[in-house]
Coordinates of C-alpha atoms in Angstrom, one line a residue:
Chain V
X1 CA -26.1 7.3 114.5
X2 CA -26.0 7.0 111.1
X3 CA -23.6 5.7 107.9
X4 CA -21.6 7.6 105.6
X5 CA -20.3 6.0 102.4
X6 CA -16.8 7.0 101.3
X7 CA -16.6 4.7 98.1
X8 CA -16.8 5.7 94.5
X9 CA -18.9 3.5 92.6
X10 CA -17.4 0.7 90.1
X11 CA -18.9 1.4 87.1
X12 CA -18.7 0.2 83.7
X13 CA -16.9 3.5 82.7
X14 CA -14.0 3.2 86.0
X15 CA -11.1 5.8 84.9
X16 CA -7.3 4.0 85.8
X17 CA -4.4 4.7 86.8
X18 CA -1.9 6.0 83.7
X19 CA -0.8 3.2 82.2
X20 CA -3.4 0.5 83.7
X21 CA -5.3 -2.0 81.7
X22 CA -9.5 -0.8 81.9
X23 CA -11.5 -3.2 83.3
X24 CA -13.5 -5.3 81.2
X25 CA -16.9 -6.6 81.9
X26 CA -18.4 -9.8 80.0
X27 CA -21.8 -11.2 80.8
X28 CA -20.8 -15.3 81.3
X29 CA -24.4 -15.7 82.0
X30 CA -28.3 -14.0 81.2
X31 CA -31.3 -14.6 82.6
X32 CA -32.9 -15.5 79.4
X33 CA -30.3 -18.2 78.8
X34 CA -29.3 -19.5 81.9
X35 CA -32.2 -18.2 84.5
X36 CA -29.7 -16.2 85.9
X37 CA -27.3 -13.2 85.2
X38 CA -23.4 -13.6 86.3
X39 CA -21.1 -10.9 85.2
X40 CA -17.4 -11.8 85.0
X41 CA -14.9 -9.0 85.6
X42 CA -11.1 -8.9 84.5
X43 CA -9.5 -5.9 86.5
X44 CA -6.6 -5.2 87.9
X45 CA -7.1 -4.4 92.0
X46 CA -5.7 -1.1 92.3
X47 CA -8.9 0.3 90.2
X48 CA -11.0 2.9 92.1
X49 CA -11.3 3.1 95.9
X50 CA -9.3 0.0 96.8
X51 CA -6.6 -1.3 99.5
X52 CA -2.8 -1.4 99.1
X53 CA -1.5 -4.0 101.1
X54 CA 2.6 -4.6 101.9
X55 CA 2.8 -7.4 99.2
X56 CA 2.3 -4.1 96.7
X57 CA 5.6 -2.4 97.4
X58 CA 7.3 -5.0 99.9
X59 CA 9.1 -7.9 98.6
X60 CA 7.6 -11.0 100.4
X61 CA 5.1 -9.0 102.1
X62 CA 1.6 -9.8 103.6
X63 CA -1.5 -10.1 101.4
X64 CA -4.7 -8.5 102.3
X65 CA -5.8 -12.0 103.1
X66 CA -3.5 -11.9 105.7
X67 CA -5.0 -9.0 107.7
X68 CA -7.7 -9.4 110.5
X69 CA -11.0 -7.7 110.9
X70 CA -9.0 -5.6 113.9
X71 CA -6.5 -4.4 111.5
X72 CA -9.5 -3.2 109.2
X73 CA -12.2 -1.8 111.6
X74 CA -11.8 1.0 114.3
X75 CA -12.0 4.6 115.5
X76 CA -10.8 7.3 113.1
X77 CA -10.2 10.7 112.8
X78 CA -9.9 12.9 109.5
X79 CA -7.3 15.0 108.9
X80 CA -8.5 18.6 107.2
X81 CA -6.0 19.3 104.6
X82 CA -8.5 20.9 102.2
X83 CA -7.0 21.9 99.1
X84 CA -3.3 21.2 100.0
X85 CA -0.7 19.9 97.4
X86 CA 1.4 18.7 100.1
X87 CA -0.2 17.1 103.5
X88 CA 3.0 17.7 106.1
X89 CA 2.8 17.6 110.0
X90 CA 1.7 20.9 110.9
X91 CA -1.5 19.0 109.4
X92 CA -1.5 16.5 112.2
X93 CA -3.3 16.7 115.4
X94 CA -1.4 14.4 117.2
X95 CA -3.1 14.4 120.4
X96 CA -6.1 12.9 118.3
X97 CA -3.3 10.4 116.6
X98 CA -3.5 8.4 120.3
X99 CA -7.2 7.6 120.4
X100 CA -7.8 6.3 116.8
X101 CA -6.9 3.7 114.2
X102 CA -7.4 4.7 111.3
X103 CA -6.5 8.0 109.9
X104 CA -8.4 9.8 106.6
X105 CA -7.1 12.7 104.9
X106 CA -9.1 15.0 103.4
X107 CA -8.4 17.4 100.4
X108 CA -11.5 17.9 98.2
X109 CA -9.0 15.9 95.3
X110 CA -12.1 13.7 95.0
X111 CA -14.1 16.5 92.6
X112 CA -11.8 15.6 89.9
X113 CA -12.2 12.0 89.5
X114 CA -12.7 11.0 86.2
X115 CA -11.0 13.7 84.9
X116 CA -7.0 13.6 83.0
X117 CA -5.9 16.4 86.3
X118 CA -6.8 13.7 88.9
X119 CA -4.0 11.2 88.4
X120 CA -1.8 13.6 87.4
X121 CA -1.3 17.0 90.0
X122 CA -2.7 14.7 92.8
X123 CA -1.9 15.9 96.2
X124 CA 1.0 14.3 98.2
X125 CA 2.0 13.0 101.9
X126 CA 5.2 14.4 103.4
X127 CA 7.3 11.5 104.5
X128 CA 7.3 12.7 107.8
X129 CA 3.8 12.7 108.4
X130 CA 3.7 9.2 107.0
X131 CA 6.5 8.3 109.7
X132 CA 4.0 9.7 112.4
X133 CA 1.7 8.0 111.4
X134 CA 3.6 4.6 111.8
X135 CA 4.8 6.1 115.1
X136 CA 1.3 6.4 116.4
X137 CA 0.7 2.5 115.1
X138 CA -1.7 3.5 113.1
X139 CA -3.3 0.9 111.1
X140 CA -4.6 2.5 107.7
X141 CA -4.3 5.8 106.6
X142 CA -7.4 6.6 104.2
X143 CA -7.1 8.9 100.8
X144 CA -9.1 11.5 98.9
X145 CA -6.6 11.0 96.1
X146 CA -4.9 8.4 94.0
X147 CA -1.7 7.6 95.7
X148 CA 0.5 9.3 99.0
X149 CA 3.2 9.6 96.8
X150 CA 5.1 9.4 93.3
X151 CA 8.2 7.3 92.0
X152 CA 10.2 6.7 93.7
X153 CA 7.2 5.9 96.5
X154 CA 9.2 6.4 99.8
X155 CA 6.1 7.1 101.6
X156 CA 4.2 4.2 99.8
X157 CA 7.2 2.0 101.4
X158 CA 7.5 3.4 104.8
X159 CA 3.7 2.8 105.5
X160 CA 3.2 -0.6 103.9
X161 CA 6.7 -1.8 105.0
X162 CA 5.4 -0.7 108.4
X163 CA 2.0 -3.0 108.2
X164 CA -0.2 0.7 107.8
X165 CA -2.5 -0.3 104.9
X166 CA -3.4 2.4 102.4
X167 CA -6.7 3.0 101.1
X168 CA -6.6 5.1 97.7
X169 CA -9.3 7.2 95.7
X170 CA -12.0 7.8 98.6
X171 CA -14.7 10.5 98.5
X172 CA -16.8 12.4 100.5
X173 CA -14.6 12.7 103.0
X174 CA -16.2 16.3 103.6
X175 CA -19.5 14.6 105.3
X176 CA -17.2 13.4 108.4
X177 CA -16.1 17.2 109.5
X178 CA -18.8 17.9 111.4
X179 CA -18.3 14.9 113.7
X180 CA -15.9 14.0 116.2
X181 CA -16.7 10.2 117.2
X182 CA -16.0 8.6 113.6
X183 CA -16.0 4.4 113.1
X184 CA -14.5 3.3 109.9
X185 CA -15.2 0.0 108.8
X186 CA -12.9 -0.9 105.1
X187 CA -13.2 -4.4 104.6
X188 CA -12.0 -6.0 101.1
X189 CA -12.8 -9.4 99.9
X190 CA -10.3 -11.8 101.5
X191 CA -8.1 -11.7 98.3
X192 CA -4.8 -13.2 98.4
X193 CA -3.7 -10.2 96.3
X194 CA -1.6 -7.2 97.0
X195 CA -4.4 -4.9 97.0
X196 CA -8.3 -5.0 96.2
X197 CA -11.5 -2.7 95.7
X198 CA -12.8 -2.1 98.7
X199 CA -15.9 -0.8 100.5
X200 CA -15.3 1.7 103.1
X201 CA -18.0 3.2 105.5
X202 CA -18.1 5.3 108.4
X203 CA -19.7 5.0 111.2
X204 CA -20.7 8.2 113.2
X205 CA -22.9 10.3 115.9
X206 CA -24.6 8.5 118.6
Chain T
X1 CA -16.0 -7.7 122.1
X2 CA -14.0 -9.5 119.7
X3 CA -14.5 -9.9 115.7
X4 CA -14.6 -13.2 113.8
X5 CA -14.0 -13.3 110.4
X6 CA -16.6 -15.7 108.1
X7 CA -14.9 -15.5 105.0
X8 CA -13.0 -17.7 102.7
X9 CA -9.6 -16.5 101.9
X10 CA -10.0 -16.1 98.1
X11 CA -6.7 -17.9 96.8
X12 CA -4.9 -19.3 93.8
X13 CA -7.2 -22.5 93.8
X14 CA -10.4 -21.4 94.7
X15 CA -13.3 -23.4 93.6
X16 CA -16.4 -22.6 91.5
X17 CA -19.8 -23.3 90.6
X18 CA -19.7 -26.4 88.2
X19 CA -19.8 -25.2 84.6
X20 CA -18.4 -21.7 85.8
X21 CA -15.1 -20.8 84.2
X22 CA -12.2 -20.3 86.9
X23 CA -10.5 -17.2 88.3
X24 CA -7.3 -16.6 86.0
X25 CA -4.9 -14.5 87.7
X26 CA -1.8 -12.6 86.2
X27 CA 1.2 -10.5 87.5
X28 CA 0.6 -7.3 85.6
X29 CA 3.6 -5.4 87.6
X30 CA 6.4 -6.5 89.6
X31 CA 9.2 -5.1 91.9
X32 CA 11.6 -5.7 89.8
X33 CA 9.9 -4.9 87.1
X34 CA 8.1 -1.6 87.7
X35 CA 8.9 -1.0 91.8
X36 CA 5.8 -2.2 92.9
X37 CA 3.4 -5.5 92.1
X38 CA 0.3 -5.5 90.9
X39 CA -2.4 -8.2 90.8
X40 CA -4.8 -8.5 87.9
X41 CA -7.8 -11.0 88.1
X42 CA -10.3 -11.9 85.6
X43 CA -13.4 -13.8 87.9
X44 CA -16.7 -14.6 87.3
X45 CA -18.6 -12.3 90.3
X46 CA -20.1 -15.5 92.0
X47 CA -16.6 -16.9 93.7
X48 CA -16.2 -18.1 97.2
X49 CA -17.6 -15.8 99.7
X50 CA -19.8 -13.6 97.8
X51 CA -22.8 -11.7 98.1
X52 CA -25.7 -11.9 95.1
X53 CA -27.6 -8.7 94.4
X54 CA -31.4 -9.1 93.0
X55 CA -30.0 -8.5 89.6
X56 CA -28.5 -12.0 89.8
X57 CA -32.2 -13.0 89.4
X58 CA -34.5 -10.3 88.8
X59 CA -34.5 -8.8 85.2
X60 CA -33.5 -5.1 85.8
X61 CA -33.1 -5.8 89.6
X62 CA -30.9 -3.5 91.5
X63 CA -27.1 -3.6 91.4
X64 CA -25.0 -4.1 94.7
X65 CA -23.5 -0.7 93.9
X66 CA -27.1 0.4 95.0
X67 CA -27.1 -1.0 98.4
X68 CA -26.1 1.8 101.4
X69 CA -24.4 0.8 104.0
X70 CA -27.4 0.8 106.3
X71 CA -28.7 -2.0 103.9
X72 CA -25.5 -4.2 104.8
X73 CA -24.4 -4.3 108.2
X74 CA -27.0 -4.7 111.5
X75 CA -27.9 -6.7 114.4
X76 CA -27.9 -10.6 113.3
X77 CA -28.9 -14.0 114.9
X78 CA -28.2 -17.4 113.7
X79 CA -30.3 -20.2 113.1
X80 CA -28.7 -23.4 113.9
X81 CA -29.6 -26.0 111.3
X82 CA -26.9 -28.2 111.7
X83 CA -26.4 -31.3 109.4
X84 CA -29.9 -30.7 107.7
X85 CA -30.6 -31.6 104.4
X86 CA -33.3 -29.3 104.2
X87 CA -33.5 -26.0 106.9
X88 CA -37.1 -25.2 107.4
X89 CA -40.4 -23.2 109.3
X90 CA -39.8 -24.8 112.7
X91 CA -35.4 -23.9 112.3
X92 CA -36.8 -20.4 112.9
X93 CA -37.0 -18.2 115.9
X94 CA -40.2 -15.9 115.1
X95 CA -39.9 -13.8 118.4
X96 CA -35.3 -13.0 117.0
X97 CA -36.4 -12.7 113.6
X98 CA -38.3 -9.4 115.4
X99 CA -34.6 -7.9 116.7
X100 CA -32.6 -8.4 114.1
X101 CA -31.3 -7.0 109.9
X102 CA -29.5 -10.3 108.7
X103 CA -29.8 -14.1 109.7
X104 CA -26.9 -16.7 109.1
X105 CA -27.8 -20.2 108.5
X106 CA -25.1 -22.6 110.1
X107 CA -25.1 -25.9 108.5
X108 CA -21.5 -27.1 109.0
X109 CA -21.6 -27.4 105.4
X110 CA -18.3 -25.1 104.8
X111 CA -16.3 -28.5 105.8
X112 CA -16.5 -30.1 102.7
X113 CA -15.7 -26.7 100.4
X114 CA -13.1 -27.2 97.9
X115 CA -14.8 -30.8 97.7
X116 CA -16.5 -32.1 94.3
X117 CA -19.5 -32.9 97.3
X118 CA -19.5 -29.2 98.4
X119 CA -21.4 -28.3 95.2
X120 CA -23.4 -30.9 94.5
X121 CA -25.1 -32.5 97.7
X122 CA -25.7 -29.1 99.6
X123 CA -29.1 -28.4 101.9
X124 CA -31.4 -26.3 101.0
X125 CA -33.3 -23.4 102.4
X126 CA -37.9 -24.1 102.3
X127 CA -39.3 -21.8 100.5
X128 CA -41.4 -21.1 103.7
X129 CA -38.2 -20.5 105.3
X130 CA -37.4 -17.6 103.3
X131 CA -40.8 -16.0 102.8
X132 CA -40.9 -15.3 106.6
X133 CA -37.5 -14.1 106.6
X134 CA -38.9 -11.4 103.6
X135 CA -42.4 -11.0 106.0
X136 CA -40.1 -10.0 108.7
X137 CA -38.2 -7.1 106.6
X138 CA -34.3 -9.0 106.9
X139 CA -32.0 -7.4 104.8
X140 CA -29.4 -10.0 104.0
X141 CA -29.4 -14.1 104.7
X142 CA -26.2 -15.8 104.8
X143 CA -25.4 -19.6 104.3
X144 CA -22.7 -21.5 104.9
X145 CA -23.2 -23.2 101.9
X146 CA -23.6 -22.2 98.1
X147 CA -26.7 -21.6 97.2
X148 CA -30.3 -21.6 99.5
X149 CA -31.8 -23.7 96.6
X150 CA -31.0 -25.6 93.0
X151 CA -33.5 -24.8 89.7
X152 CA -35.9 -23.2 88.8
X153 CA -34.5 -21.2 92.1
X154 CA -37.7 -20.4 93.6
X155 CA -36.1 -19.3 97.4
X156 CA -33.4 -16.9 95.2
X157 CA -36.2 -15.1 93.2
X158 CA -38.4 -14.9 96.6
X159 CA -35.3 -13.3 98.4
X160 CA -33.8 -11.1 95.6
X161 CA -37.4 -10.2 94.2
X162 CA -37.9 -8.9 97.6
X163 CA -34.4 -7.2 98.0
X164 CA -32.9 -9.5 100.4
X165 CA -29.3 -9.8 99.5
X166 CA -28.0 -13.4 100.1
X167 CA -24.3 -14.5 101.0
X168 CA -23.1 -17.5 100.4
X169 CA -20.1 -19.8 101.2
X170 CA -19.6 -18.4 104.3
X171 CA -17.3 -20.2 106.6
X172 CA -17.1 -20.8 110.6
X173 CA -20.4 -19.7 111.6
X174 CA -20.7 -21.8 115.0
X175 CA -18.0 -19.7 116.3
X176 CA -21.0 -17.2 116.8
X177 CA -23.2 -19.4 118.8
X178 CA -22.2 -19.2 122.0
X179 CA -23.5 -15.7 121.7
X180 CA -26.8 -13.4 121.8
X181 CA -25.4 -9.9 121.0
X182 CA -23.8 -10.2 117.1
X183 CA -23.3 -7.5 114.9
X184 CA -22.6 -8.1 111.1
X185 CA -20.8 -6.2 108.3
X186 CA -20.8 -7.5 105.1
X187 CA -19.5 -5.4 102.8
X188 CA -18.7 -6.2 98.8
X189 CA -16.7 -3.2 96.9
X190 CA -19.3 -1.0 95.4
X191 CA -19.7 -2.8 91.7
X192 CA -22.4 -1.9 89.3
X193 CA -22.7 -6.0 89.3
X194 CA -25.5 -8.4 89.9
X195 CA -22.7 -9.7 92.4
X196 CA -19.4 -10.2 94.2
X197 CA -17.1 -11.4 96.3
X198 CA -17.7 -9.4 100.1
X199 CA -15.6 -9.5 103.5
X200 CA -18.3 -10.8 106.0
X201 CA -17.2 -10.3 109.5
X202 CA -19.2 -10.7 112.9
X203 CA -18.8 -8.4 115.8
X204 CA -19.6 -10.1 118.8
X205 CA -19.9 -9.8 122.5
X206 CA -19.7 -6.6 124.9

């Protein structure tokens, strides 16, 4: 058994997405000073690898605060789309859609982060694989790239407006291929927000 | 098995350390506005639920963004201090200490959070008390109260010096006592930050 981390690291040099404000960092306390250090961050939540939660698309709808530590942990299977523009059904195993939670998709998009290509020629879902997905009930569907979708985000709406929380701008999806008994674990900070940064792990082997 | 959640929902009105400034939240996108809402939150790392990193105390001390997953989430036991001023030596189960990662100290303290008594009167952990917990190798302690001592914070340098995370403000720990077998996760978004806010949740049961 071991862990696999699938989160990029928020850094003091996070890229956004087009059009976001950077995060800023500002050191409210030092050691020197104050016997302590305390950082205070100003960022918006959809920075890095993060959760989208309904509230983000849905008018009215549920915060992550809202969602239980079931919603957030479970079995999970990845979906090998490896250098795909477009992730459609053929894509989908749907036998493995019954026995898991939590669906990742893996495209290798990951290798660009950082760079001006990565929010802009991103990969997309096919509505119809994002309507299996809600079929199955899965819970969250899990991202090597910045976003399912563009304007005017159907697939964005039929997942969130469907409860299936989306987790954005993951990486190293590759390291879960080999393995077919995969536990995620993405739990944000109980944020009454409509998204947050977000650690996720997997879980895998015996 | 079932999972129970120990966090604070981290709302509009959460409260803070005295003399910390308070979370300032702003609607940078809207529905109307742009098709979809997003959050933006300016906070000081140290906020309701959170999880302090040696950095907090150590000069050059290791970031949270450096701790694997293996690091934060393990077998855990909790020691039931409840209603004492001051949670010592003889609190401590030597022969658990052996089994477990992480140790939660339940105080019933959390009642009085978002009370001007919830920062000011809280117990405190011996010094003792946390030097066995570092002699015994635990990775991360977690209070339900905010902070395991006051200045010059000789228990926090003894922890963090010694890279034991600590969590505080966690909330509705004797929910776990009725059992033996717990598993905890307590996972903060990977910041390059002495700190953060983290999603701690306990998996308990067969």
């Amino acid at each position: 058994m071991k862990y696999i981390d699938l989160t990029h690291p928020f850094t003091r040099e996070m890229p956004v997405f087009p059009g976001d404000a950077y995060p800023e960092w500002k050191q409210a306390a030092t050691i020197e000073k104050n016997g302590y250090n305390v950082v205070q961050l100003r960022t918006g939540m959809h920075v890095g690898t993060h959760m989208d939660a309904p509230n983000h698309m849905v008018e009215g709808g549920r915060m992550l605060s809202d969602f239980p530590p079931e919603h957030l942990i479970g079995p999970a299977f990845v979906v090998n789309a490896f250098e795909k523009p477009r992730v459609t059904l053929n894509d989908l195993d749907q036998m493995a859609l019954s026995q898991v939670s939590i669906v990742l998709v893996y495209t290798g998009w990951d290798r660009y982060f950082g760079q001006e290509i990565y929010y802009r020629d991103y990969p997309e879902l096919d509505l119809e694989f994002a309507s299996a997905l809600v079929e199955a009930g899965i819970k969250i569907v899990g991202l090597d790239f910045p976003s399912p979708d563009r304007e005017p985000y159907a697939v964005h709406k039929k997942l969130l407006g469907n409860e299936v929380l989306i987790v954005e701008n993951l990486t190293g999806l590759e390291a879960l291929l080999p393995y077919q008994d995969i536990e995620v674990m993405a739990l944000p900070a109980r944020y009454e927000a409509d998204g947050a940064p977000v650690r996720v792990v997997a879980r895998v082997g015996q």
